[in-house]
């Protein structure tokens, strides 16, 4: 067990809707990264938060946004859902912004967009 | 566009065999390379974080090497066991804090 939890486990939405996914980081970790894994691909980096500020972003449109809270839990928000947003969403926490420290992954949220 | 490639895509080995796979990454803008093991229905588990050219890390029967000048890392498993069956992912971390994952190598160890 990594100590990182995600909710919900599974989610079904329809195109155009908005979704919020949640991640609870391992205790003491101030950095969280979010990833999207589509079928047959490796995880794609969405963004990273360090002490409540965005610290790096992959090639995702602005309708993917995030928040990190003082207790280091975080959210991934996706607006105007598209069919291609169907994927497994993973969060990973670590203790340093430089991220040469080990990342600890949660079990993921499986999002299906119909 | 930065790309990370892993090979082979999948392989089957017999219990007791040793095996290795490759992660190829851009040789510029290197910051770190992470290796993960991802078993079905579980979270990806960190194996190694490698930062220095020539680095070699070991954890039990698993070891990894790093060559940042030519842009590759090898992961070795000595004496494979059925519990080693998993997908092995590498992730390249750029100097601007972006992670780029490979698509993984799916290993099946046959008893």
PDB file of C-alpha atoms in Angstrom:
ATOM      1  CA  UNK A   1       0.000   0.000   0.000  1.00  0.00           C
ATOM      2  CA  UNK A   2       1.315   3.456  -0.943  1.00  0.00           C
ATOM      3  CA  UNK A   3      -0.889   5.505   1.373  1.00  0.00           C
ATOM      4  CA  UNK A   4      -2.262   7.430  -1.615  1.00  0.00           C
ATOM      5  CA  UNK A   5      -5.993   7.128  -2.157  1.00  0.00           C
ATOM      6  CA  UNK A   6      -8.230   8.238  -5.004  1.00  0.00           C
ATOM      7  CA  UNK A   7     -11.974   8.628  -5.342  1.00  0.00           C
ATOM      8  CA  UNK A   8     -14.150   7.568  -6.915  1.00  0.00           C
ATOM      9  CA  UNK A   9     -12.877   4.243  -8.209  1.00  0.00           C
ATOM     10  CA  UNK A  10     -15.075   4.313 -11.302  1.00  0.00           C
ATOM     11  CA  UNK A  11     -17.141   7.048 -12.886  1.00  0.00           C
ATOM     12  CA  UNK A  12     -19.405   7.299 -15.898  1.00  0.00           C
ATOM     13  CA  UNK A  13     -20.201  10.686 -17.437  1.00  0.00           C
ATOM     14  CA  UNK A  14     -21.683  11.931 -20.667  1.00  0.00           C
ATOM     15  CA  UNK A  15     -20.046  14.165 -23.232  1.00  0.00           C
ATOM     16  CA  UNK A  16     -20.108  17.848 -22.262  1.00  0.00           C
ATOM     17  CA  UNK A  17     -20.355  17.231 -18.532  1.00  0.00           C
ATOM     18  CA  UNK A  18     -17.805  18.228 -15.929  1.00  0.00           C
ATOM     19  CA  UNK A  19     -16.016  15.884 -13.528  1.00  0.00           C
ATOM     20  CA  UNK A  20     -13.936  16.223 -10.351  1.00  0.00           C
ATOM     21  CA  UNK A  21     -11.526  13.505  -9.298  1.00  0.00           C
ATOM     22  CA  UNK A  22      -9.929  13.468  -5.879  1.00  0.00           C
ATOM     23  CA  UNK A  23      -6.600  12.361  -4.488  1.00  0.00           C
ATOM     24  CA  UNK A  24      -5.380  12.114  -0.930  1.00  0.00           C
ATOM     25  CA  UNK A  25      -1.602  12.238  -0.770  1.00  0.00           C
ATOM     26  CA  UNK A  26       0.670  10.280   1.492  1.00  0.00           C
ATOM     27  CA  UNK A  27       1.233  12.066   4.795  1.00  0.00           C
ATOM     28  CA  UNK A  28       4.003  14.686   4.606  1.00  0.00           C
ATOM     29  CA  UNK A  29       4.068  14.838   0.796  1.00  0.00           C
ATOM     30  CA  UNK A  30       3.817  18.355  -0.636  1.00  0.00           C
ATOM     31  CA  UNK A  31       3.888  17.486  -4.332  1.00  0.00           C
ATOM     32  CA  UNK A  32       1.215  15.787  -6.393  1.00  0.00           C
ATOM     33  CA  UNK A  33       1.184  14.877 -10.068  1.00  0.00           C
ATOM     34  CA  UNK A  34      -1.768  13.781 -12.189  1.00  0.00           C
ATOM     35  CA  UNK A  35      -1.631  11.408 -15.150  1.00  0.00           C
ATOM     36  CA  UNK A  36      -4.014  10.141 -17.802  1.00  0.00           C
ATOM     37  CA  UNK A  37      -3.590   6.625 -19.105  1.00  0.00           C
ATOM     38  CA  UNK A  38      -5.573   5.733 -22.184  1.00  0.00           C
ATOM     39  CA  UNK A  39      -5.851   2.144 -23.309  1.00  0.00           C
ATOM     40  CA  UNK A  40      -2.599   0.797 -24.756  1.00  0.00           C
ATOM     41  CA  UNK A  41      -0.559   3.848 -23.804  1.00  0.00           C
ATOM     42  CA  UNK A  42       1.746   4.831 -21.002  1.00  0.00           C
ATOM     43  CA  UNK A  43       0.588   7.405 -18.441  1.00  0.00           C
ATOM     44  CA  UNK A  44       0.508  10.913 -19.900  1.00  0.00           C
ATOM     45  CA  UNK A  45       1.580  13.725 -17.564  1.00  0.00           C
ATOM     46  CA  UNK A  46      -1.207  16.265 -17.019  1.00  0.00           C
ATOM     47  CA  UNK A  47       0.319  18.571 -14.400  1.00  0.00           C
ATOM     48  CA  UNK A  48       2.081  18.775 -11.073  1.00  0.00           C
ATOM     49  CA  UNK A  49       1.294  20.843  -7.983  1.00  0.00           C
ATOM     50  CA  UNK A  50       3.780  21.868  -5.327  1.00  0.00           C
ATOM     51  CA  UNK A  51       2.562  23.676  -2.221  1.00  0.00           C
ATOM     52  CA  UNK A  52      -0.736  24.590  -3.904  1.00  0.00           C
ATOM     53  CA  UNK A  53       0.870  26.059  -7.031  1.00  0.00           C
ATOM     54  CA  UNK A  54       1.069  24.486 -10.490  1.00  0.00           C
ATOM     55  CA  UNK A  55       4.689  23.434 -10.969  1.00  0.00           C
ATOM     56  CA  UNK A  56       4.697  21.886 -14.446  1.00  0.00           C
ATOM     57  CA  UNK A  57       2.176  20.989 -17.124  1.00  0.00           C
ATOM     58  CA  UNK A  58       1.971  18.494 -19.958  1.00  0.00           C
ATOM     59  CA  UNK A  59       0.200  18.928 -23.297  1.00  0.00           C
ATOM     60  CA  UNK A  60      -3.359  19.094 -22.020  1.00  0.00           C
ATOM     61  CA  UNK A  61      -5.903  21.834 -22.789  1.00  0.00           C
ATOM     62  CA  UNK A  62      -7.025  24.364 -20.161  1.00  0.00           C
ATOM     63  CA  UNK A  63     -10.252  22.462 -19.546  1.00  0.00           C
ATOM     64  CA  UNK A  64      -8.030  20.180 -17.436  1.00  0.00           C
ATOM     65  CA  UNK A  65      -7.414  22.074 -14.208  1.00  0.00           C
ATOM     66  CA  UNK A  66      -6.345  21.233 -10.712  1.00  0.00           C
ATOM     67  CA  UNK A  67      -6.252  22.289  -7.120  1.00  0.00           C
ATOM     68  CA  UNK A  68      -4.051  21.330  -4.221  1.00  0.00           C
ATOM     69  CA  UNK A  69      -5.212  22.055  -0.693  1.00  0.00           C
ATOM     70  CA  UNK A  70      -3.238  22.952   2.457  1.00  0.00           C
ATOM     71  CA  UNK A  71      -3.674  19.397   3.722  1.00  0.00           C
ATOM     72  CA  UNK A  72      -2.055  18.265   0.426  1.00  0.00           C
ATOM     73  CA  UNK A  73      -5.158  16.562  -0.902  1.00  0.00           C
ATOM     74  CA  UNK A  74      -5.865  17.538  -4.491  1.00  0.00           C
ATOM     75  CA  UNK A  75      -8.458  17.581  -7.244  1.00  0.00           C
ATOM     76  CA  UNK A  76      -8.399  17.153 -10.990  1.00  0.00           C
ATOM     77  CA  UNK A  77     -11.248  18.933 -12.769  1.00  0.00           C
ATOM     78  CA  UNK A  78     -12.160  18.289 -16.369  1.00  0.00           C
ATOM     79  CA  UNK A  79     -14.725  20.506 -18.095  1.00  0.00           C
ATOM     80  CA  UNK A  80     -16.653  19.871 -21.310  1.00  0.00           C
ATOM     81  CA  UNK A  81     -15.875  16.163 -21.315  1.00  0.00           C
ATOM     82  CA  UNK A  82     -15.052  14.520 -24.624  1.00  0.00           C
ATOM     83  CA  UNK A  83     -15.192  10.854 -25.555  1.00  0.00           C
ATOM     84  CA  UNK A  84     -11.374  10.753 -25.719  1.00  0.00           C
ATOM     85  CA  UNK A  85     -11.201  11.710 -22.042  1.00  0.00           C
ATOM     86  CA  UNK A  86     -12.185   8.133 -21.199  1.00  0.00           C
ATOM     87  CA  UNK A  87      -9.132   6.782 -19.405  1.00  0.00           C
ATOM     88  CA  UNK A  88      -7.589   5.784 -16.104  1.00  0.00           C
ATOM     89  CA  UNK A  89      -6.548   8.845 -14.101  1.00  0.00           C
ATOM     90  CA  UNK A  90      -3.693   8.400 -11.668  1.00  0.00           C
ATOM     91  CA  UNK A  91      -2.308  10.714  -9.039  1.00  0.00           C
ATOM     92  CA  UNK A  92       1.110  10.375  -7.482  1.00  0.00           C
ATOM     93  CA  UNK A  93       2.543  12.156  -4.464  1.00  0.00           C
ATOM     94  CA  UNK A  94       6.123  12.855  -3.445  1.00  0.00           C
ATOM     95  CA  UNK A  95       7.870  14.941  -0.852  1.00  0.00           C
ATOM     96  CA  UNK A  96       9.995  17.271  -2.990  1.00  0.00           C
ATOM     97  CA  UNK A  97       9.221  19.589  -5.865  1.00  0.00           C
ATOM     98  CA  UNK A  98      12.308  18.451  -7.729  1.00  0.00           C
ATOM     99  CA  UNK A  99      10.697  15.022  -7.973  1.00  0.00           C
ATOM    100  CA  UNK A 100      13.875  13.040  -8.049  1.00  0.00           C
ATOM    101  CA  UNK A 101      12.265  11.683  -4.928  1.00  0.00           C
ATOM    102  CA  UNK A 102      10.140   8.576  -5.284  1.00  0.00           C
ATOM    103  CA  UNK A 103       6.566   9.047  -6.447  1.00  0.00           C
ATOM    104  CA  UNK A 104       3.825   7.050  -4.773  1.00  0.00           C
ATOM    105  CA  UNK A 105       0.820   6.301  -6.943  1.00  0.00           C
ATOM    106  CA  UNK A 106      -2.800   5.884  -6.034  1.00  0.00           C
ATOM    107  CA  UNK A 107      -4.934   3.100  -7.514  1.00  0.00           C
ATOM    108  CA  UNK A 108      -6.539   5.382 -10.074  1.00  0.00           C
ATOM    109  CA  UNK A 109     -10.019   6.477 -11.129  1.00  0.00           C
ATOM    110  CA  UNK A 110     -11.481   4.870 -14.235  1.00  0.00           C
ATOM    111  CA  UNK A 111     -13.491   7.503 -16.141  1.00  0.00           C
ATOM    112  CA  UNK A 112     -15.837   6.512 -18.937  1.00  0.00           C
ATOM    113  CA  UNK A 113     -17.350   9.232 -21.110  1.00  0.00           C
ATOM    114  CA  UNK A 114     -20.406   8.214 -23.143  1.00  0.00           C
TER     115      UNK A 114
ATOM    116  CA  UNK B   1       8.219  16.188 -29.362  1.00  0.00           C
ATOM    117  CA  UNK B   2      10.024  14.247 -26.646  1.00  0.00           C
ATOM    118  CA  UNK B   3       9.492  10.511 -26.839  1.00  0.00           C
ATOM    119  CA  UNK B   4      10.313   7.615 -24.528  1.00  0.00           C
ATOM    120  CA  UNK B   5      10.390   4.149 -26.012  1.00  0.00           C
ATOM    121  CA  UNK B   6      10.480   0.806 -24.261  1.00  0.00           C
ATOM    122  CA  UNK B   7      11.358  -2.543 -25.733  1.00  0.00           C
ATOM    123  CA  UNK B   8      10.281  -5.187 -26.022  1.00  0.00           C
ATOM    124  CA  UNK B   9       6.573  -4.398 -25.746  1.00  0.00           C
ATOM    125  CA  UNK B  10       5.980  -7.766 -24.086  1.00  0.00           C
ATOM    126  CA  UNK B  11       7.804 -10.968 -23.342  1.00  0.00           C
ATOM    127  CA  UNK B  12       7.302 -14.357 -21.773  1.00  0.00           C
ATOM    128  CA  UNK B  13      10.108 -16.047 -19.869  1.00  0.00           C
ATOM    129  CA  UNK B  14      10.405 -19.267 -17.919  1.00  0.00           C
ATOM    130  CA  UNK B  15      10.783 -19.211 -14.157  1.00  0.00           C
ATOM    131  CA  UNK B  16      14.465 -18.953 -13.300  1.00  0.00           C
ATOM    132  CA  UNK B  17      15.446 -17.164 -16.512  1.00  0.00           C
ATOM    133  CA  UNK B  18      17.143 -13.809 -16.360  1.00  0.00           C
ATOM    134  CA  UNK B  19      15.813 -11.048 -18.561  1.00  0.00           C
ATOM    135  CA  UNK B  20      16.310  -7.410 -19.386  1.00  0.00           C
ATOM    136  CA  UNK B  21      14.457  -4.604 -21.105  1.00  0.00           C
ATOM    137  CA  UNK B  22      15.343  -1.215 -22.485  1.00  0.00           C
ATOM    138  CA  UNK B  23      14.111   2.326 -22.006  1.00  0.00           C
ATOM    139  CA  UNK B  24      15.269   4.876 -24.591  1.00  0.00           C
ATOM    140  CA  UNK B  25      14.864   8.579 -23.909  1.00  0.00           C
ATOM    141  CA  UNK B  26      16.073  11.944 -25.220  1.00  0.00           C
ATOM    142  CA  UNK B  27      19.702  12.598 -24.289  1.00  0.00           C
ATOM    143  CA  UNK B  28      19.071  16.318 -23.847  1.00  0.00           C
ATOM    144  CA  UNK B  29      17.240  18.138 -21.058  1.00  0.00           C
ATOM    145  CA  UNK B  30      17.656  15.121 -18.766  1.00  0.00           C
ATOM    146  CA  UNK B  31      16.786  15.461 -15.115  1.00  0.00           C
ATOM    147  CA  UNK B  32      15.969  11.963 -13.847  1.00  0.00           C
ATOM    148  CA  UNK B  33      14.708   8.568 -14.924  1.00  0.00           C
ATOM    149  CA  UNK B  34      12.176   6.588 -12.887  1.00  0.00           C
ATOM    150  CA  UNK B  35      11.401   2.877 -13.160  1.00  0.00           C
ATOM    151  CA  UNK B  36       8.082   1.460 -11.951  1.00  0.00           C
ATOM    152  CA  UNK B  37       6.505  -1.957 -11.655  1.00  0.00           C
ATOM    153  CA  UNK B  38       2.758  -2.107 -12.253  1.00  0.00           C
ATOM    154  CA  UNK B  39       0.914  -5.257 -11.337  1.00  0.00           C
ATOM    155  CA  UNK B  40      -2.626  -5.769 -12.548  1.00  0.00           C
ATOM    156  CA  UNK B  41      -5.265  -4.177 -10.290  1.00  0.00           C
ATOM    157  CA  UNK B  42      -2.601  -2.455  -8.179  1.00  0.00           C
ATOM    158  CA  UNK B  43      -0.913   0.960  -8.110  1.00  0.00           C
ATOM    159  CA  UNK B  44       2.371   1.487  -9.947  1.00  0.00           C
ATOM    160  CA  UNK B  45       5.205   0.820  -7.520  1.00  0.00           C
ATOM    161  CA  UNK B  46       8.436   2.810  -7.676  1.00  0.00           C
ATOM    162  CA  UNK B  47      11.546   0.714  -8.259  1.00  0.00           C
ATOM    163  CA  UNK B  48      14.347   3.194  -8.915  1.00  0.00           C
ATOM    164  CA  UNK B  49      15.005   6.898  -9.382  1.00  0.00           C
ATOM    165  CA  UNK B  50      18.204   7.426 -11.378  1.00  0.00           C
ATOM    166  CA  UNK B  51      19.905  10.747 -11.916  1.00  0.00           C
ATOM    167  CA  UNK B  52      23.605  10.270 -12.667  1.00  0.00           C
ATOM    168  CA  UNK B  53      25.190   8.987 -15.857  1.00  0.00           C
ATOM    169  CA  UNK B  54      26.676   5.569 -15.180  1.00  0.00           C
ATOM    170  CA  UNK B  55      24.420   5.054 -12.180  1.00  0.00           C
ATOM    171  CA  UNK B  56      23.574   1.490 -11.263  1.00  0.00           C
ATOM    172  CA  UNK B  57      20.888   0.606  -8.739  1.00  0.00           C
ATOM    173  CA  UNK B  58      19.857  -2.707  -7.266  1.00  0.00           C
ATOM    174  CA  UNK B  59      16.857  -3.966  -5.319  1.00  0.00           C
ATOM    175  CA  UNK B  60      16.938  -7.670  -4.630  1.00  0.00           C
ATOM    176  CA  UNK B  61      17.017  -9.500  -7.963  1.00  0.00           C
ATOM    177  CA  UNK B  62      16.252  -6.357  -9.946  1.00  0.00           C
ATOM    178  CA  UNK B  63      18.872  -3.876 -11.077  1.00  0.00           C
ATOM    179  CA  UNK B  64      19.057  -0.947 -13.468  1.00  0.00           C
ATOM    180  CA  UNK B  65      21.738   1.007 -15.297  1.00  0.00           C
ATOM    181  CA  UNK B  66      21.679   4.469 -16.807  1.00  0.00           C
ATOM    182  CA  UNK B  67      23.464   6.070 -19.754  1.00  0.00           C
ATOM    183  CA  UNK B  68      22.362   9.686 -20.116  1.00  0.00           C
ATOM    184  CA  UNK B  69      24.819  10.499 -22.909  1.00  0.00           C
ATOM    185  CA  UNK B  70      23.323   7.960 -25.292  1.00  0.00           C
ATOM    186  CA  UNK B  71      19.843   8.082 -23.778  1.00  0.00           C
ATOM    187  CA  UNK B  72      19.069   4.608 -22.500  1.00  0.00           C
ATOM    188  CA  UNK B  73      18.481   2.638 -19.333  1.00  0.00           C
ATOM    189  CA  UNK B  74      18.396  -1.114 -18.865  1.00  0.00           C
ATOM    190  CA  UNK B  75      16.363  -2.991 -16.287  1.00  0.00           C
ATOM    191  CA  UNK B  76      17.578  -6.480 -15.389  1.00  0.00           C
ATOM    192  CA  UNK B  77      15.748  -9.221 -13.533  1.00  0.00           C
ATOM    193  CA  UNK B  78      17.854 -12.131 -12.364  1.00  0.00           C
ATOM    194  CA  UNK B  79      16.195 -15.513 -11.851  1.00  0.00           C
ATOM    195  CA  UNK B  80      12.664 -14.401 -12.777  1.00  0.00           C
ATOM    196  CA  UNK B  81       9.819 -15.574 -10.559  1.00  0.00           C
ATOM    197  CA  UNK B  82       6.064 -15.690 -11.326  1.00  0.00           C
ATOM    198  CA  UNK B  83       5.543 -12.774  -8.907  1.00  0.00           C
ATOM    199  CA  UNK B  84       7.736 -10.628 -11.177  1.00  0.00           C
ATOM    200  CA  UNK B  85       4.952 -10.730 -13.765  1.00  0.00           C
ATOM    201  CA  UNK B  86       3.908  -7.117 -14.278  1.00  0.00           C
ATOM    202  CA  UNK B  87       4.245  -4.163 -16.609  1.00  0.00           C
ATOM    203  CA  UNK B  88       7.522  -2.299 -16.161  1.00  0.00           C
ATOM    204  CA  UNK B  89       7.357   1.404 -16.935  1.00  0.00           C
ATOM    205  CA  UNK B  90      10.084   3.980 -17.258  1.00  0.00           C
ATOM    206  CA  UNK B  91       9.485   7.718 -16.969  1.00  0.00           C
ATOM    207  CA  UNK B  92      11.824  10.475 -18.137  1.00  0.00           C
ATOM    208  CA  UNK B  93      11.762  13.681 -16.109  1.00  0.00           C
ATOM    209  CA  UNK B  94      12.766  16.823 -17.986  1.00  0.00           C
ATOM    210  CA  UNK B  95      14.432  19.872 -16.540  1.00  0.00           C
ATOM    211  CA  UNK B  96      11.073  21.667 -16.692  1.00  0.00           C
ATOM    212  CA  UNK B  97       9.432  19.089 -14.413  1.00  0.00           C
ATOM    213  CA  UNK B  98       7.505  17.201 -17.076  1.00  0.00           C
ATOM    214  CA  UNK B  99       7.281  13.431 -16.871  1.00  0.00           C
ATOM    215  CA  UNK B 100       7.220  11.416 -20.071  1.00  0.00           C
ATOM    216  CA  UNK B 101       6.344   7.761 -19.686  1.00  0.00           C
ATOM    217  CA  UNK B 102       7.064   4.909 -22.047  1.00  0.00           C
ATOM    218  CA  UNK B 103       4.291   2.470 -22.933  1.00  0.00           C
ATOM    219  CA  UNK B 104       5.847  -0.218 -20.762  1.00  0.00           C
ATOM    220  CA  UNK B 105       7.163  -3.753 -21.126  1.00  0.00           C
ATOM    221  CA  UNK B 106       4.667  -6.465 -20.129  1.00  0.00           C
ATOM    222  CA  UNK B 107       6.508  -9.362 -18.532  1.00  0.00           C
ATOM    223  CA  UNK B 108       4.936 -12.769 -17.973  1.00  0.00           C
ATOM    224  CA  UNK B 109       6.960 -15.327 -16.028  1.00  0.00           C
ATOM    225  CA  UNK B 110       5.784 -18.871 -16.621  1.00  0.00           C
ATOM    226  CA  UNK B 111       6.055 -21.368 -13.769  1.00  0.00           C
TER     227      UNK B 111
END
